[in-house]
PDB file of C-alpha atoms in Angstrom:
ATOM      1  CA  UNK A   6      81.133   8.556  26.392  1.00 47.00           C
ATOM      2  CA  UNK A   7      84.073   6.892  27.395  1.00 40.00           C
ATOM      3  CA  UNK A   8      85.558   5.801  30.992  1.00 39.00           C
ATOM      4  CA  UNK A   9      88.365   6.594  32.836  1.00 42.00           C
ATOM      5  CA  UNK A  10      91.794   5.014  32.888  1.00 38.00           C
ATOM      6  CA  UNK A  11      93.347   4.004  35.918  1.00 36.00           C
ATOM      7  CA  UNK A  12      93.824   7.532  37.193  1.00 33.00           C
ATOM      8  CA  UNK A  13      91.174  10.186  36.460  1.00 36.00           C
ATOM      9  CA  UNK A  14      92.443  13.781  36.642  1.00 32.00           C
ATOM     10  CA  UNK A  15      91.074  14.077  40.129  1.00 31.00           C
ATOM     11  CA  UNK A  16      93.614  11.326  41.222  1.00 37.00           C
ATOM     12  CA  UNK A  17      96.526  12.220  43.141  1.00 34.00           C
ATOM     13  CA  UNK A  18      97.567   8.665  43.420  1.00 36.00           C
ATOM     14  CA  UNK A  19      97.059   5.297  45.682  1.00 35.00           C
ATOM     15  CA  UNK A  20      98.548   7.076  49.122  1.00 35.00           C
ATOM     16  CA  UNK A  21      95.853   9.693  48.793  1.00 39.00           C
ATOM     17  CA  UNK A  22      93.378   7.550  50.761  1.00 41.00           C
ATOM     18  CA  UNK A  23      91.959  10.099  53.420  1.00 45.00           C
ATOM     19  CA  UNK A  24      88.739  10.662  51.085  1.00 57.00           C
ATOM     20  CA  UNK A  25      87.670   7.077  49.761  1.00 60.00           C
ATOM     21  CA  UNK A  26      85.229   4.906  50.425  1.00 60.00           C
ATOM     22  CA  UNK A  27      87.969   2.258  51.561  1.00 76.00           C
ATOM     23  CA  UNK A  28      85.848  -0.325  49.770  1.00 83.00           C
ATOM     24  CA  UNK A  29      86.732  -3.909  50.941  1.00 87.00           C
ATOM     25  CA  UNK A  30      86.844  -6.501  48.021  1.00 88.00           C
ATOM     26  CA  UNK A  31      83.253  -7.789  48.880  1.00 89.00           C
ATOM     27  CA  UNK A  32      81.923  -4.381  48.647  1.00 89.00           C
ATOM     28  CA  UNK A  33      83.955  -3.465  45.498  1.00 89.00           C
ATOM     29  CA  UNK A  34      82.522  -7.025  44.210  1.00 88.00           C
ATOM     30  CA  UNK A  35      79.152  -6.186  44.708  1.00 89.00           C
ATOM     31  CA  UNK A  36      78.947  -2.259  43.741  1.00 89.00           C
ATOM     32  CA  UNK A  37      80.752  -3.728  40.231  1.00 89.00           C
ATOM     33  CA  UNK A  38      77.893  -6.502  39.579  1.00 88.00           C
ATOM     34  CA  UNK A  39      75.185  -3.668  40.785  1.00 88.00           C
ATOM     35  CA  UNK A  40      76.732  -1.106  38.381  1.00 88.00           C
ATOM     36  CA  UNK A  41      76.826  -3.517  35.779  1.00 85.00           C
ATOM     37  CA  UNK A  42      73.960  -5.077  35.677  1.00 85.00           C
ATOM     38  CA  UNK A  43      71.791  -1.109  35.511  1.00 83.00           C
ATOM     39  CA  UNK A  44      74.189   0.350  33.399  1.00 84.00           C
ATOM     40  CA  UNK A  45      76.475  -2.305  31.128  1.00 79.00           C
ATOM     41  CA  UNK A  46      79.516  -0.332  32.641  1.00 77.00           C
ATOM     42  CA  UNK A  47      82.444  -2.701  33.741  1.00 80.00           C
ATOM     43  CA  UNK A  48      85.149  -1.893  35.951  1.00 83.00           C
ATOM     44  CA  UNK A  49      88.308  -4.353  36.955  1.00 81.00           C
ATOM     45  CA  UNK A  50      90.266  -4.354  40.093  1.00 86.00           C
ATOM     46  CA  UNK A  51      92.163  -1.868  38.054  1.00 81.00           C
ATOM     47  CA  UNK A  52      89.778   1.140  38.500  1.00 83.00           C
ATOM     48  CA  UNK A  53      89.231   0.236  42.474  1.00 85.00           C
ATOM     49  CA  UNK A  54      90.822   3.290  43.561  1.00 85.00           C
ATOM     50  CA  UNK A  55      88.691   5.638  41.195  1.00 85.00           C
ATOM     51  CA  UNK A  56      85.619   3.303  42.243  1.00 87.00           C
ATOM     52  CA  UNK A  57      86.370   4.226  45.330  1.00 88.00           C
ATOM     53  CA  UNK A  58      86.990   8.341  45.119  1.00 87.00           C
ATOM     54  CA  UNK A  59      84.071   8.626  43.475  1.00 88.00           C
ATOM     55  CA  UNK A  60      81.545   6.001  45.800  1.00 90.00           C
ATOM     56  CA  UNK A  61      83.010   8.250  48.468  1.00 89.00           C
ATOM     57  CA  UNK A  62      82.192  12.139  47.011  1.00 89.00           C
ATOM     58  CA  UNK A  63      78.708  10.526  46.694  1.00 89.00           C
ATOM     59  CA  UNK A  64      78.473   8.956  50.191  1.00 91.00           C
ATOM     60  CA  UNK A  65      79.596  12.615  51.866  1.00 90.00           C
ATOM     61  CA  UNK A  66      77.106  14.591  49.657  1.00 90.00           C
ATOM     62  CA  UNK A  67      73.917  12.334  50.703  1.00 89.00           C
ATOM     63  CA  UNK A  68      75.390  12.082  54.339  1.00 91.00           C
ATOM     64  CA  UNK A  69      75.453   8.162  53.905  1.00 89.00           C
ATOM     65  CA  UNK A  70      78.747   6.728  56.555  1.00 88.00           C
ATOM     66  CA  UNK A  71      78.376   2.982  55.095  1.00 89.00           C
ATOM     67  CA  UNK A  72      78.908   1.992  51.871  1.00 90.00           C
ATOM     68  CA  UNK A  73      76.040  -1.000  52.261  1.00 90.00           C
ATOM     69  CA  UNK A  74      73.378   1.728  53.513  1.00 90.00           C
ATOM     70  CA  UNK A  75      74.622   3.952  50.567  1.00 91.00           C
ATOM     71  CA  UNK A  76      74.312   0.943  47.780  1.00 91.00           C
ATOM     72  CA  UNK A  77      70.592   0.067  49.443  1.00 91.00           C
ATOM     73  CA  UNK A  78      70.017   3.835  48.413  1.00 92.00           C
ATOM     74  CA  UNK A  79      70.895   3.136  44.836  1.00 90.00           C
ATOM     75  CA  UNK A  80      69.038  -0.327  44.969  1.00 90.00           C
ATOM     76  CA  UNK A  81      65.618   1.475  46.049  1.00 90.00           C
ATOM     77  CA  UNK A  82      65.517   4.635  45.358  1.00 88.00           C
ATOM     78  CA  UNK A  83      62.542   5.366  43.295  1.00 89.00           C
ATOM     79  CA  UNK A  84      63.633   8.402  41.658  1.00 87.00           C
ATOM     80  CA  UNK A  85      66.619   6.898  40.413  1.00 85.00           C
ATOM     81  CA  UNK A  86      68.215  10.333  41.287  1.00 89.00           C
ATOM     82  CA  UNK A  87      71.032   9.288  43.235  1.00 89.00           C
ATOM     83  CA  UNK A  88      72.028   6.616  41.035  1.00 89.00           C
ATOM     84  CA  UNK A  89      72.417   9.198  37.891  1.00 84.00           C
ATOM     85  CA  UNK A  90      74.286  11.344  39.626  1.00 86.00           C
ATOM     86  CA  UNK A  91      76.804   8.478  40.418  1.00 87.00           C
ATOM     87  CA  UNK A  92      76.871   7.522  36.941  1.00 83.00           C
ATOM     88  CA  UNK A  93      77.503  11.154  35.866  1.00 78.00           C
ATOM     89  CA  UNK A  94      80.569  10.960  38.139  1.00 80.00           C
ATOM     90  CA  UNK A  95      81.508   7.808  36.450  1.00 79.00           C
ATOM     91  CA  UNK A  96      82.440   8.563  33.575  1.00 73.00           C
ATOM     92  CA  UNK A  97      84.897  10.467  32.025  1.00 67.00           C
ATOM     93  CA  UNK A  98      83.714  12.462  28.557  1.00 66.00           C
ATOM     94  CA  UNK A  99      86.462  13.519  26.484  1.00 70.00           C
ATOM     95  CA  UNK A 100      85.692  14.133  22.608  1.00 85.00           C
ATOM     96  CA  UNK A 101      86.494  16.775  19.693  1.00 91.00           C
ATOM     97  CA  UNK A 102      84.370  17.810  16.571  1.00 96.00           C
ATOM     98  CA  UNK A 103      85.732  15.931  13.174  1.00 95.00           C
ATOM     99  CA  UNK A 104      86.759  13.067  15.263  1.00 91.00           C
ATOM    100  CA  UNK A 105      87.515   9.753  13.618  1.00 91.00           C
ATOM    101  CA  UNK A 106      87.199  11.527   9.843  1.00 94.00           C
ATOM    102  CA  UNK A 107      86.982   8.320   8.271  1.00 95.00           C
ATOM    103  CA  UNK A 108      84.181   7.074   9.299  1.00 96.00           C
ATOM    104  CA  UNK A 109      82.377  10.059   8.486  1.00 97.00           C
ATOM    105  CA  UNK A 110      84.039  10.383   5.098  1.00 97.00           C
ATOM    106  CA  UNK A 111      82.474   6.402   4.522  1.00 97.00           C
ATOM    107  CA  UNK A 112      79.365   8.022   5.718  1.00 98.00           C
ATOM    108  CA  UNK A 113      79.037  10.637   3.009  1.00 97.00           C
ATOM    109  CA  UNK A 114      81.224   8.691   0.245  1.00 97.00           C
ATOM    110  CA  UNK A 115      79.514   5.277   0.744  1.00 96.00           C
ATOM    111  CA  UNK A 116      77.073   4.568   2.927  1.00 97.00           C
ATOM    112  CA  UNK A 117      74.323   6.476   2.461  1.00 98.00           C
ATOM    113  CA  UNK A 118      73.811   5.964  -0.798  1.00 96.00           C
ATOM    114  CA  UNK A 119      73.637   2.425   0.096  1.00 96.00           C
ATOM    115  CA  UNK A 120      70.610   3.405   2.363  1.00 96.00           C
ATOM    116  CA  UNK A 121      69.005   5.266   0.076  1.00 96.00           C
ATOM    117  CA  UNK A 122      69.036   2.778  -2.849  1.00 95.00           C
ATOM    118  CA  UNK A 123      65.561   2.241  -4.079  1.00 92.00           C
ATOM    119  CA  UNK A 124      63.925   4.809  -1.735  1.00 95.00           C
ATOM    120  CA  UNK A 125      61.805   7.560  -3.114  1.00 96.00           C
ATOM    121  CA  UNK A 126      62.445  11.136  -2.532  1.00 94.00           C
ATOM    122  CA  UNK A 127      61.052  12.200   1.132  1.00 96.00           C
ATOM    123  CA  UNK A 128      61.655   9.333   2.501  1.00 97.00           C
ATOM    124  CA  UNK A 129      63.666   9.241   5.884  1.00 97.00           C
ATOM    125  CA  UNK A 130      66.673   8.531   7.212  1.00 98.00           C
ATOM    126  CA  UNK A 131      67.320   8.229  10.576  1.00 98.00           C
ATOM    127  CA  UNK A 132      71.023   8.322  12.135  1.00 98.00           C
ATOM    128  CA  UNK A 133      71.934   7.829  15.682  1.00 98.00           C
ATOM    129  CA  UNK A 134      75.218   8.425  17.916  1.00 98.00           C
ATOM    130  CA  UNK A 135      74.918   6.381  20.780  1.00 96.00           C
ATOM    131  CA  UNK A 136      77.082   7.508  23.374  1.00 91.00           C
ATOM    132  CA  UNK A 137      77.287  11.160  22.259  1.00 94.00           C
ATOM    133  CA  UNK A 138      78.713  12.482  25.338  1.00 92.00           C
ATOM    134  CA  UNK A 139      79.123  16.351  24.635  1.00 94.00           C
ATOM    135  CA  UNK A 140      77.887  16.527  21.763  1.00 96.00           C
ATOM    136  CA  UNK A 141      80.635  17.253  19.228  1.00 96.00           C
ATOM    137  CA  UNK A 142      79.992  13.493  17.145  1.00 97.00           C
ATOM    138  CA  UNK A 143      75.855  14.080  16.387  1.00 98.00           C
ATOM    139  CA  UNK A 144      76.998  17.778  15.739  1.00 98.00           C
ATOM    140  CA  UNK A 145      79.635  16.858  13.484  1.00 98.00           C
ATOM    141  CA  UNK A 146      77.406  14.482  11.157  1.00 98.00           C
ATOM    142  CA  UNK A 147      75.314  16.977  11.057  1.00 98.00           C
ATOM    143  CA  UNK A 148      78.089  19.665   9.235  1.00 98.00           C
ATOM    144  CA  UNK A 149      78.745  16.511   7.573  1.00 98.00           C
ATOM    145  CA  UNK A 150      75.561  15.736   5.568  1.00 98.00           C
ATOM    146  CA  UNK A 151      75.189  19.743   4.779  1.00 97.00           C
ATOM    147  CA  UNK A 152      78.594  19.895   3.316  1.00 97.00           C
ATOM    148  CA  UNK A 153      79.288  16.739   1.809  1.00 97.00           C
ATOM    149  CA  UNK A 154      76.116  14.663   0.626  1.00 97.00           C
ATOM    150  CA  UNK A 155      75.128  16.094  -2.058  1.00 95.00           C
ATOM    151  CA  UNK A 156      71.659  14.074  -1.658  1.00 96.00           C
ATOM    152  CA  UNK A 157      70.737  15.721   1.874  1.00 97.00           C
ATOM    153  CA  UNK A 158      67.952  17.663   0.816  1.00 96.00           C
ATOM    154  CA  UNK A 159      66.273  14.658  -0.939  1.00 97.00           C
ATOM    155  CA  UNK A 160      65.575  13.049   2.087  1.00 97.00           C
ATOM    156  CA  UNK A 161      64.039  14.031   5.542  1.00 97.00           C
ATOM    157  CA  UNK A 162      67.033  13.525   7.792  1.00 97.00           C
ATOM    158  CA  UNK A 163      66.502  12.348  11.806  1.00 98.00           C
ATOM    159  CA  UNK A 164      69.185  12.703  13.957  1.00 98.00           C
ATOM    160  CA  UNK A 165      69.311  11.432  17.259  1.00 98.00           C
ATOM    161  CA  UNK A 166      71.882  11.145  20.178  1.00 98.00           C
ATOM    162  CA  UNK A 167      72.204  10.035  23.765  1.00 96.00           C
ATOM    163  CA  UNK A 168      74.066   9.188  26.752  1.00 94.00           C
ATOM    164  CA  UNK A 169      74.106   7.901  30.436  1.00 91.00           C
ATOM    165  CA  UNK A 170      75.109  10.971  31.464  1.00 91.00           C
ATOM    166  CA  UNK A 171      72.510  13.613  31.989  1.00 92.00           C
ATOM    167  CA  UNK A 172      75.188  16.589  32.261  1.00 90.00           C
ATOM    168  CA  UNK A 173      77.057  16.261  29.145  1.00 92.00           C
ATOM    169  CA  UNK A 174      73.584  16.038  27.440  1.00 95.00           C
ATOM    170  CA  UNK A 175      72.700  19.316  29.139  1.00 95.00           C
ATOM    171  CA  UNK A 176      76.002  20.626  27.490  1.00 95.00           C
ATOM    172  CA  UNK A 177      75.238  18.723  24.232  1.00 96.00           C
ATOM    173  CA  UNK A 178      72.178  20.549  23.758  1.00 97.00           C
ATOM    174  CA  UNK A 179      73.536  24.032  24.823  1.00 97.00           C
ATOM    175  CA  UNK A 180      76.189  23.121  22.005  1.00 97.00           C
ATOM    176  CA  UNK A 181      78.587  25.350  23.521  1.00 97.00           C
ATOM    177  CA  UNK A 182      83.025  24.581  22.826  1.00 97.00           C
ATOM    178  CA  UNK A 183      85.875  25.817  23.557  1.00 94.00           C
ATOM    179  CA  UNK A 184      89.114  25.594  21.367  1.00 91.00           C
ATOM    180  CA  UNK A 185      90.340  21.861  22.465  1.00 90.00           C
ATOM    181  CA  UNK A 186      87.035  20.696  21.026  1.00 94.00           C
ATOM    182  CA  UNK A 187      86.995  22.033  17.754  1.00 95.00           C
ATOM    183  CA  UNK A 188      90.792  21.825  16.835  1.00 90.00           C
ATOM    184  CA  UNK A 189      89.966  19.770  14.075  1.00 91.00           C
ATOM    185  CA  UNK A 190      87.610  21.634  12.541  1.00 92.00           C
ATOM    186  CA  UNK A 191      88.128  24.036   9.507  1.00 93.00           C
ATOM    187  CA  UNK A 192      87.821  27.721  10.392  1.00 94.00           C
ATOM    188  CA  UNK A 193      85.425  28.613   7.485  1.00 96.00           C
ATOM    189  CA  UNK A 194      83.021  26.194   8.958  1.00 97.00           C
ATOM    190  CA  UNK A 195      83.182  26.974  12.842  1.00 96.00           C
ATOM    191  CA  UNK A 196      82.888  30.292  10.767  1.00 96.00           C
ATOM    192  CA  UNK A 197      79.473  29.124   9.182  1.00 97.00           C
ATOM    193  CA  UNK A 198      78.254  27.286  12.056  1.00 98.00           C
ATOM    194  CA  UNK A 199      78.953  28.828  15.222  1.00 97.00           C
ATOM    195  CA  UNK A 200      78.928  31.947  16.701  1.00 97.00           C
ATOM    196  CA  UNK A 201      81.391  32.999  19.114  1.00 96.00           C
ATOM    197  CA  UNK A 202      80.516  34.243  22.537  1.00 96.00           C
ATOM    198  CA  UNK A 203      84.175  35.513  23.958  1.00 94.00           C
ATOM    199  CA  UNK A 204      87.897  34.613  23.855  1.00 90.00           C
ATOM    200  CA  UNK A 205      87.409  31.168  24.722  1.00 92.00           C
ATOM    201  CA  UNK A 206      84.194  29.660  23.516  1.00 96.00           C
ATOM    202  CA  UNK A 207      81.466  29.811  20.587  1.00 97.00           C
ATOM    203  CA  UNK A 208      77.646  27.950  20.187  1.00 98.00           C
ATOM    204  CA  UNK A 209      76.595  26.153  17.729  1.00 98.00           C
ATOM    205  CA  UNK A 210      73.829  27.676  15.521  1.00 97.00           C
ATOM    206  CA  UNK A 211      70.503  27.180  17.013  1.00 97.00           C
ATOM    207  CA  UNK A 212      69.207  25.410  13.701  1.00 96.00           C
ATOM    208  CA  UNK A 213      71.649  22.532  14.425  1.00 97.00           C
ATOM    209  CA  UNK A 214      70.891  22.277  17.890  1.00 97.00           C
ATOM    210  CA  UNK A 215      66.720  21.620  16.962  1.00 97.00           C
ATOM    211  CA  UNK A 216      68.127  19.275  14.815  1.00 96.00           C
ATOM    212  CA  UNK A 217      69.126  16.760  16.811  1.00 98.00           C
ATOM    213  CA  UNK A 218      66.499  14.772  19.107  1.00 98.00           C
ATOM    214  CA  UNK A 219      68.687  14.023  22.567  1.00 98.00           C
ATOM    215  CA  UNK A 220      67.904  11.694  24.887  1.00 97.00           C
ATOM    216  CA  UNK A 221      68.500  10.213  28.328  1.00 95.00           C
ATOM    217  CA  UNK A 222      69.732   6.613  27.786  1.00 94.00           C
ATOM    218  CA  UNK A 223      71.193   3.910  28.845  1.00 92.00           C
ATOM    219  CA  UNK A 224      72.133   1.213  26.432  1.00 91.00           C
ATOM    220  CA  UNK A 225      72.076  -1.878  28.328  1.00 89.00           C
ATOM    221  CA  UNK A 226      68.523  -1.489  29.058  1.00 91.00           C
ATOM    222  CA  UNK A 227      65.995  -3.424  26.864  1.00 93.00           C
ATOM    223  CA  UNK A 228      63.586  -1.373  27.694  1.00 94.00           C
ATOM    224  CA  UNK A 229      64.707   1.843  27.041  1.00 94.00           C
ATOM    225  CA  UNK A 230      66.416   0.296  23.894  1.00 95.00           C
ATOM    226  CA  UNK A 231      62.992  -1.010  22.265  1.00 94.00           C
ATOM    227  CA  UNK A 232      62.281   3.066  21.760  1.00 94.00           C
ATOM    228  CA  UNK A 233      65.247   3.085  19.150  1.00 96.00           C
ATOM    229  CA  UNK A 234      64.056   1.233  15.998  1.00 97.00           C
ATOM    230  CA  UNK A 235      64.470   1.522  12.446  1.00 97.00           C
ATOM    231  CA  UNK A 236      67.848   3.508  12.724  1.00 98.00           C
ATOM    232  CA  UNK A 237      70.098   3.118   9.490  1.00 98.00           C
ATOM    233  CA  UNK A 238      72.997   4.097  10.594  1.00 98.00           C
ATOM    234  CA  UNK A 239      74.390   4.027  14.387  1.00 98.00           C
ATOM    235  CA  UNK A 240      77.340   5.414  15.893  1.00 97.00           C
ATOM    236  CA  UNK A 241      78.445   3.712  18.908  1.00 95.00           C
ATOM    237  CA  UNK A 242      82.214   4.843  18.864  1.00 91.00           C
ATOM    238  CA  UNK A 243      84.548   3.636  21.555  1.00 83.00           C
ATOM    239  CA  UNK A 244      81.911   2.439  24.307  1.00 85.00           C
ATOM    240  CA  UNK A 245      81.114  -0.874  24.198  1.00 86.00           C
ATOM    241  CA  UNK A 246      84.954  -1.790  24.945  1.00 76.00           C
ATOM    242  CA  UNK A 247      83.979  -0.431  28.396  1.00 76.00           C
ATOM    243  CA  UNK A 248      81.468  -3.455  28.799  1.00 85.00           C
ATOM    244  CA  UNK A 249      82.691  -7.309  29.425  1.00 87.00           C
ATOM    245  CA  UNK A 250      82.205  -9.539  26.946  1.00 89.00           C
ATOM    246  CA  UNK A 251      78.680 -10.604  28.303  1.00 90.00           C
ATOM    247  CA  UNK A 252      77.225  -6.816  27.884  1.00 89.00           C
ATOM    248  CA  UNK A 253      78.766  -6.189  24.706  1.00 91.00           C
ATOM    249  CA  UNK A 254      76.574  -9.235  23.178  1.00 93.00           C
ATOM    250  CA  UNK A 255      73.953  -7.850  24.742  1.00 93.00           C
ATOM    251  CA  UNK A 256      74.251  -4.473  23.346  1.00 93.00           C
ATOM    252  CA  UNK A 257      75.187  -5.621  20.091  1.00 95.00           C
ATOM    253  CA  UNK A 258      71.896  -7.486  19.811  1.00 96.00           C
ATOM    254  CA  UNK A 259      69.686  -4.807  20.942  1.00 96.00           C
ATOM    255  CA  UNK A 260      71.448  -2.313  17.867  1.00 97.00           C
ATOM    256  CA  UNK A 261      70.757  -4.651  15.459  1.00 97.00           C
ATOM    257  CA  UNK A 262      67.408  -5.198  16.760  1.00 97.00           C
ATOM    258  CA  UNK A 263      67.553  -1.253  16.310  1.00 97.00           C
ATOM    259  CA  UNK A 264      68.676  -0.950  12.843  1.00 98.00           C
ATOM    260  CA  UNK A 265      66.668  -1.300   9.501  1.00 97.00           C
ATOM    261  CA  UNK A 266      67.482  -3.968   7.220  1.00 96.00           C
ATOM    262  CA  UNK A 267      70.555  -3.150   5.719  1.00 96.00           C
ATOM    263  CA  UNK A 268      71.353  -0.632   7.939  1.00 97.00           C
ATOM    264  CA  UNK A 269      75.089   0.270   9.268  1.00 98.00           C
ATOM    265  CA  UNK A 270      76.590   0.316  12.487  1.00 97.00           C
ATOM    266  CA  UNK A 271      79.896   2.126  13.261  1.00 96.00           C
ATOM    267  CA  UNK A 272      82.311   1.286  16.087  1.00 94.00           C
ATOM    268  CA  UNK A 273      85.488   3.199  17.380  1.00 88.00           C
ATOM    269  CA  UNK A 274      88.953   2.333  15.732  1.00 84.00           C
ATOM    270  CA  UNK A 275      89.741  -0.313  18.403  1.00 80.00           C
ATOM    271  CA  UNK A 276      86.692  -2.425  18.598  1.00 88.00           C
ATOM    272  CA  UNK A 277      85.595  -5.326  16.149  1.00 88.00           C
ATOM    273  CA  UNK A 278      82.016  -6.440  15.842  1.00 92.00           C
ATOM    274  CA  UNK A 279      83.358  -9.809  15.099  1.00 86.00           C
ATOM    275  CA  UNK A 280      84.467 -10.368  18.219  1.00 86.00           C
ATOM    276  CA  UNK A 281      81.243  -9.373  19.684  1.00 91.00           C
ATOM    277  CA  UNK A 282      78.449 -10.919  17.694  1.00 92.00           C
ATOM    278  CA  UNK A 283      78.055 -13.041  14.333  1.00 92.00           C
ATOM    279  CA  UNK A 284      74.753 -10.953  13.460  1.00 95.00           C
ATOM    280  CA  UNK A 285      76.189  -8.515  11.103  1.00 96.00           C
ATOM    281  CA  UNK A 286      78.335  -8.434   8.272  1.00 96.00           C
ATOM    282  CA  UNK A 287      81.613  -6.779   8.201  1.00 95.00           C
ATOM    283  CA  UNK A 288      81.574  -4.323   5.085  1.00 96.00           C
ATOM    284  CA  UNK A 289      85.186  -3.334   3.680  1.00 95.00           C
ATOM    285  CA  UNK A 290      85.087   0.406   2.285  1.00 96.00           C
ATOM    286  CA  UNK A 291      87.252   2.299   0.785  1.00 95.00           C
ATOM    287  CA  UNK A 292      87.083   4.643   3.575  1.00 95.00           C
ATOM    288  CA  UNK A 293      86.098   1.885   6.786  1.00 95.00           C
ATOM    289  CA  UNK A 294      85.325  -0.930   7.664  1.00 95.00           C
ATOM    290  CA  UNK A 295      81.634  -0.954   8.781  1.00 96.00           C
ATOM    291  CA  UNK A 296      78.823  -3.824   9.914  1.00 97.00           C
ATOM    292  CA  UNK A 297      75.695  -4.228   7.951  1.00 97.00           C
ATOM    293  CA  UNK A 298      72.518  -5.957   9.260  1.00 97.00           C
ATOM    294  CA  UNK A 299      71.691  -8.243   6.216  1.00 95.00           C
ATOM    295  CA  UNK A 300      68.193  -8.347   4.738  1.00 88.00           C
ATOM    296  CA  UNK A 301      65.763 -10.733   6.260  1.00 72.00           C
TER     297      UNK A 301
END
């Protein structure tokens, strides 16, 4: 998952302002600590006019005229319905099979075997991508470990993924791409692993997609966070650089709370862990950099 920059693709610019919210800065204020505080998101004064296009779709499609009656409904609402369908308009979910190679060549080429060190055949391993948007990173381990670790069938493998965003999970598990997604993917392996359905799209086989367990979360919630334990290797690429610096130490606690001793944690080209939280321990590969919790 990732946000948007300062103008999403539905943005025809800052004179465009016949459909907004027209969010004053108290109510801009208060929607950004509100959407903060449920979801870890954080936007600046930066993102106020894509704030505002989207607070303002919302608002017309419940039939809400005031933004303070409209944030009561996402304060209250019991269903939480309302409040996931804002956060599915939030964000922005742009992503490609293969992505970031290196990290998945440390995966296969280092890391694992790391893991694995002293554990007897059968035992499992357990690998999460937090933040999986579409699907296309948990997907892509997957090929990953089949093609590339030649221990995979050693070990009982769990893979899990999940997002804010209840759509692009719906998409993740249908597992269906077009071309943009898998343009850095081999042709003998979309080959192997897909099967295509017309001109402009193919699925994933169904044995990968009941592979992966996905699930509804949202990362800067302790509660929903505690269900995530013994993980030995995370993915949580290029999200927490969305959060302030408050909800990134937040979130980097709860995934090392969520690892197993030893355990890895990988984070997007751009972010450092160091900058985030003194808990882990930066390990220099020959392939990445990646943070290890230590053993108690």
């Amino acid at each position: 998952m990732s946000l948007p920059s300062d103008k999403g693709p539905l943005d025809k610019g800052p004179s465009d302002k016949g459909d907004t919210a027209g969010l004053n800065a108290a109510d801009y204020d208060a929607f950004c600590r509100f959407l903060r505080e449920r979801t870890g998101l954080s936007f600046t004064e930066a993102k106020r006019y894509f704030v505002d296009r989207r607070v303002s779709e919302r608002m017309a499609a419940v039939g809400v005229e005031h933004f303070r009656q409209y944030l009561n409904l996402l304060r209250y609402q019991a269903s939480g319905e309302e409040l996931q369908l804002l956060v599915n308009r939030m964000t922005v979910n742009e992503t490609y099979f293969f992505r970031e190679l290196y990290q998945l060549d440390c995966l296969v080429n280092e890391a694992l075997d790391e893991v694995v060190r002293g554990r007897a055949p059968g035992s499992r391993v357990r690998i999460w991508s937090a933040g999986c948007a579409t699907g296309e990173e948990p997907y892509s381990i997957a090929i990953t470990l089949l093609e590339r670790w030649s221990r995979v069938d050693e070990f009982e493998i769990e893979l899990y993924a999940s997002d804010i965003d209840s759509q692009v999970l719906a998409r993740a598990r249908e597992g269906v791409y077009e071309e943009r997604s898998l343009q850095a993917m081999p042709r003998d392996l979309i080959a192997k692993y897909f099967t295509r359905l017309d001109d402009r799209s193919w699925q994933i086989m169904e044995e990968l997609r009941d592979s992966i367990d996905f699930s509804l979360v949202n990362i800067a919630d302790p509660r929903q966070m505690a269900n995530f334990r013994g993980m030995d290797v995370i993915f949580c690429r290029n999200l927490l650089i969305y959060f302030d610096d408050l909800g990134r130490r937040e979130a980097a606690s709860m995934f090392y709370d969520a690892l197993s001793p030893n355990g890895f944690i990988c984070l997007g080209h751009s972010e450092s862990m160091s900058r985030m939280s003194s808990l882990f321990v930066p390990r220099r590969f020959p392939d990445a950099i990646l943070y290890q919790k230590p053993q108690s």
